[in-house]
Amino acid sequence: MNLKHLTNLTKNLPNTPTMPVLFMGHGNPMNAIEENSFVQEMRNIVKRIPPPKLILCISAHWETLGTKVTAMETPQTIHDFFGFPQALFEVQYPAPGSREWAIYIKDLLSGNSVSLDETWGLDHGAWSVIKHMYPEANIPVIELSLDYRKSPKEHYELARDLHSLRNKGVLVLGSGNNVHNLRAIDWRKINDNFAFDWALEANEKMKDFMLRHEHEKLINFSAQGTAFQLSIPTPEHYLPMLYTLSLQNENDQLSFFNDAPVGGSLFMTSVILEAS
């Protein structure tokens, strides 16, 4: 571990009260510019969070070979989608980055192969959510990538090394969707609060496992039956939730918000962990 980097960053950075941790269901990119109950709750949840010094986002939309952390001072707003109205492509979220924080986080993860990245920026998994929470874009935001070679257990274990950030004023935010099967969406019922039986079953079981702190079952999601397999056809939207849960303390209070389906096969279920 590079103690020089740690000393430089933490010299005037005393420990803070334990920060909450979030998993945010981000859903349709149009949530970035629409007004609905989901974005209202994204705004409301900030009332329960002390002002962070930094936001560290683990987004479903940044998969890489190896683990990377953004290290530029002015990250670009990435419009990583197509087929949406021009108004969505015009959105900019000019939050600063922080190379110093990026080095610190890389040092925390020294047991893993982590590299600094100066080309990515903020994808819509990050900015479409954070823009509602902190519209002034005055809090530094860094992204941590998902190494697509790692197993769910390896992702969960890597996240443990980020635990001390909770006492440095850092808001760790996983952004994805626990139930996310785009191929199965029923567009005719997109606004009907409708869920297929298997999606509803998986969402309820996931919440029960979380409340019981049965993280091993959530890590081994592929062994939890057909409902989980249909709900998680690919893992990238699910894995950010494991990063959030890995930072849970024994006495944390866990609660849900935006716990509703979209189009039958997607849930916006979001999680906040708060020190009691």
XYZ file of C-alpha atoms in Angstrom:
276
model
C 0.000 0.000 0.000
C 1.276 3.441 -0.947
C 1.342 5.160 2.452
C 2.480 8.423 0.916
C -0.746 8.681 -1.070
C -2.855 7.785 1.953
C -1.082 10.310 4.131
C -1.494 13.105 1.595
C -5.207 12.542 1.233
C -6.104 11.866 4.854
C -3.837 14.409 6.514
C -6.757 16.808 7.052
C -9.532 14.254 6.683
C -10.696 13.078 10.108
C -13.070 10.195 10.529
C -16.722 11.024 10.055
C -19.893 9.426 11.388
C -20.650 6.271 9.443
C -22.135 7.122 6.071
C -25.110 5.258 4.604
C -24.637 3.012 1.574
C -27.036 2.883 -1.373
C -28.116 0.505 -4.086
C -30.180 2.422 -6.624
C -32.408 0.854 -9.234
C -31.800 3.124 -12.225
C -34.068 1.566 -14.840
C -34.913 3.418 -18.045
C -32.452 6.196 -18.993
C -35.512 8.419 -19.497
C -35.754 8.629 -15.715
C -32.983 11.205 -16.060
C -35.343 13.746 -17.638
C -38.823 12.556 -16.667
C -40.759 13.428 -13.543
C -42.151 10.332 -11.816
C -42.371 8.648 -8.429
C -38.971 6.992 -8.880
C -37.039 10.231 -9.318
C -39.019 11.836 -6.503
C -37.755 9.116 -4.163
C -34.209 9.585 -5.480
C -34.466 13.196 -4.346
C -36.109 12.297 -1.047
C -33.475 9.762 -0.027
C -30.837 12.502 0.096
C -32.586 13.949 3.158
C -31.347 10.876 5.057
C -27.705 11.217 3.944
C -25.119 13.624 5.405
C -23.444 15.722 2.704
C -20.766 13.447 1.204
C -17.207 14.474 0.468
C -17.162 12.055 -2.467
C -19.533 9.723 -4.290
C -18.090 6.378 -5.366
C -20.407 4.763 -7.909
C -20.323 1.142 -9.037
C -22.380 1.175 -12.215
C -23.793 -1.725 -14.201
C -22.689 0.101 -17.342
C -18.933 -0.010 -16.898
C -17.570 -3.538 -17.392
C -13.849 -3.887 -17.977
C -10.992 -6.339 -18.168
C -9.535 -5.810 -14.723
C -10.793 -3.350 -12.129
C -10.493 0.339 -12.962
C -11.199 3.577 -11.133
C -11.777 6.893 -12.885
C -8.980 9.343 -12.152
C -9.733 12.438 -14.230
C -10.536 15.809 -12.667
C -13.365 16.586 -15.108
C -15.185 13.378 -16.101
C -17.267 13.515 -19.259
C -20.992 12.772 -19.314
C -21.305 9.564 -21.327
C -24.508 8.955 -23.320
C -24.126 5.203 -23.578
C -27.494 4.384 -25.199
C -29.314 4.922 -28.479
C -32.850 5.410 -29.773
C -33.864 7.999 -27.185
C -35.023 11.610 -27.630
C -32.399 14.237 -28.362
C -33.180 15.930 -25.032
C -31.629 12.978 -23.227
C -28.406 13.231 -25.246
C -28.177 16.906 -24.378
C -28.047 16.276 -20.628
C -24.716 17.115 -19.041
C -23.754 16.355 -15.450
C -20.547 18.341 -14.859
C -19.582 16.946 -11.470
C -15.841 17.040 -10.773
C -13.719 13.951 -10.367
C -10.686 13.589 -8.117
C -7.401 11.966 -9.046
C -6.321 12.120 -5.403
C -9.357 10.182 -4.243
C -8.894 7.736 -7.123
C -5.333 6.998 -5.957
C -6.596 6.535 -2.415
C -9.239 4.051 -3.538
C -6.707 2.203 -5.690
C -4.461 1.904 -2.614
C -7.350 0.566 -0.538
C -7.780 -2.164 -3.147
C -4.082 -2.996 -3.237
C -4.835 -6.707 -2.887
C -6.412 -6.565 -6.332
C -5.097 -5.506 -9.710
C -6.583 -2.007 -10.028
C -5.634 0.624 -12.584
C -6.389 4.332 -12.875
C -8.546 5.269 -15.858
C -8.548 8.678 -17.554
C -10.808 7.914 -20.537
C -14.208 6.822 -19.206
C -16.181 9.399 -17.222
C -19.747 9.087 -15.874
C -22.065 6.676 -17.676
C -25.835 6.882 -17.399
C -25.893 4.329 -14.580
C -24.195 7.023 -12.529
C -25.368 10.414 -13.779
C -29.020 9.555 -14.446
C -29.391 8.821 -10.730
C -26.949 11.238 -9.113
C -28.296 14.260 -11.038
C -31.584 13.930 -9.128
C -29.841 13.498 -5.792
C -27.284 16.278 -6.167
C -28.477 18.531 -9.009
C -25.826 21.188 -8.342
C -23.131 18.698 -9.460
C -20.774 20.064 -6.798
C -19.696 16.750 -5.216
C -16.818 14.786 -6.794
C -17.909 11.526 -8.407
C -15.658 8.562 -9.146
C -16.641 5.310 -10.816
C -15.304 1.855 -10.002
C -15.634 -0.659 -12.836
C -16.903 -4.227 -12.807
C -14.202 -6.695 -13.835
C -16.178 -9.141 -15.968
C -13.748 -11.957 -15.145
C -14.549 -11.911 -11.435
C -17.123 -14.187 -9.843
C -19.936 -12.729 -7.729
C -18.074 -13.826 -4.612
C -14.899 -12.077 -5.780
C -16.841 -8.861 -6.379
C -18.369 -9.103 -2.915
C -14.964 -9.687 -1.316
C -13.334 -6.838 -3.243
C -16.007 -4.468 -1.955
C -15.080 -5.267 1.640
C -11.823 -3.387 1.155
C -13.884 -0.238 0.603
C -15.469 -0.402 4.040
C -13.324 2.308 5.632
C -14.733 4.812 3.122
C -17.939 4.857 5.132
C -16.024 6.681 7.880
C -14.324 9.122 5.519
C -17.454 10.901 4.360
C -17.789 8.845 1.161
C -21.169 7.788 -0.201
C -20.786 4.406 -1.895
C -23.568 3.928 -4.440
C -24.268 0.795 -6.452
C -26.406 1.452 -9.537
C -28.189 -1.311 -11.439
C -31.404 -3.317 -11.044
C -31.869 -6.443 -8.947
C -34.384 -7.855 -11.449
C -33.386 -6.926 -15.009
C -34.533 -8.916 -18.044
C -35.001 -6.462 -20.906
C -35.858 -9.155 -23.445
C -38.939 -10.140 -21.438
C -40.387 -6.637 -20.941
C -44.070 -6.286 -21.818
C -44.152 -2.814 -23.362
C -47.952 -2.830 -23.331
C -47.870 -2.811 -19.529
C -44.897 -0.528 -19.038
C -46.864 1.850 -16.785
C -49.184 -0.667 -15.117
C -47.145 -1.630 -12.022
C -47.134 -5.132 -13.493
C -44.683 -7.927 -12.655
C -44.412 -11.418 -14.037
C -44.777 -14.051 -11.329
C -41.112 -15.038 -11.554
C -39.944 -11.432 -11.266
C -42.131 -10.849 -8.243
C -40.914 -14.081 -6.645
C -37.254 -13.204 -7.185
C -37.663 -9.653 -5.875
C -39.403 -10.850 -2.714
C -36.811 -13.551 -2.067
C -33.959 -11.108 -2.590
C -35.469 -8.695 -0.088
C -35.999 -11.498 2.405
C -32.384 -12.649 2.050
C -31.217 -9.064 2.609
C -33.342 -8.585 5.702
C -32.030 -11.887 7.083
C -28.462 -10.945 6.167
C -28.189 -14.130 4.111
C -25.645 -12.729 1.725
C -24.294 -16.121 0.659
C -27.613 -16.910 -1.022
C -27.485 -13.604 -2.852
C -23.887 -14.209 -3.902
C -24.858 -17.676 -5.178
C -27.862 -16.298 -7.048
C -27.530 -18.785 -9.908
C -28.378 -21.600 -7.464
C -31.615 -20.016 -6.251
C -33.933 -21.443 -8.884
C -35.725 -20.503 -12.071
C -37.102 -17.170 -10.861
C -33.580 -15.900 -10.168
C -32.260 -17.257 -13.456
C -34.971 -15.441 -15.405
C -34.475 -12.264 -13.385
C -30.674 -12.196 -13.794
C -29.946 -13.421 -17.346
C -26.668 -11.460 -17.176
C -25.056 -10.308 -13.916
C -23.930 -6.713 -14.587
C -27.082 -5.018 -13.226
C -27.155 -7.306 -10.184
C -23.509 -7.089 -9.099
C -23.620 -3.452 -7.897
C -26.107 -4.617 -5.258
C -23.492 -7.040 -3.909
C -21.030 -4.150 -3.531
C -23.598 -2.315 -1.410
C -24.419 -5.328 0.756
C -20.754 -6.159 1.302
C -20.393 -2.860 3.207
C -23.201 -3.669 5.637
C -22.402 -3.419 9.344
C -24.032 -5.741 11.848
C -26.103 -2.954 13.398
C -27.098 -1.211 10.160
C -30.753 -0.612 9.462
C -31.695 -1.844 5.992
C -34.745 -0.481 4.213
C -36.181 -0.378 0.709
C -37.578 2.341 -1.512
C -38.799 2.509 -5.128
C -39.841 -1.109 -4.673
C -41.968 -1.400 -7.810
C -41.918 -3.282 -11.129
C -41.643 -1.875 -14.631
C -42.912 -3.753 -17.666
C -43.156 -7.077 -15.892
C -39.489 -8.052 -15.914
C -37.639 -5.179 -14.242
C -37.733 -3.934 -10.659
C -36.621 -0.521 -9.429
C -36.098 -1.839 -5.891
C -33.505 0.293 -4.119
C -31.732 -0.226 -0.789
C -30.317 2.055 1.874
C -28.094 0.890 4.722
C -27.961 3.304 7.637
C -26.042 3.108 10.912
C -28.426 2.708 13.825
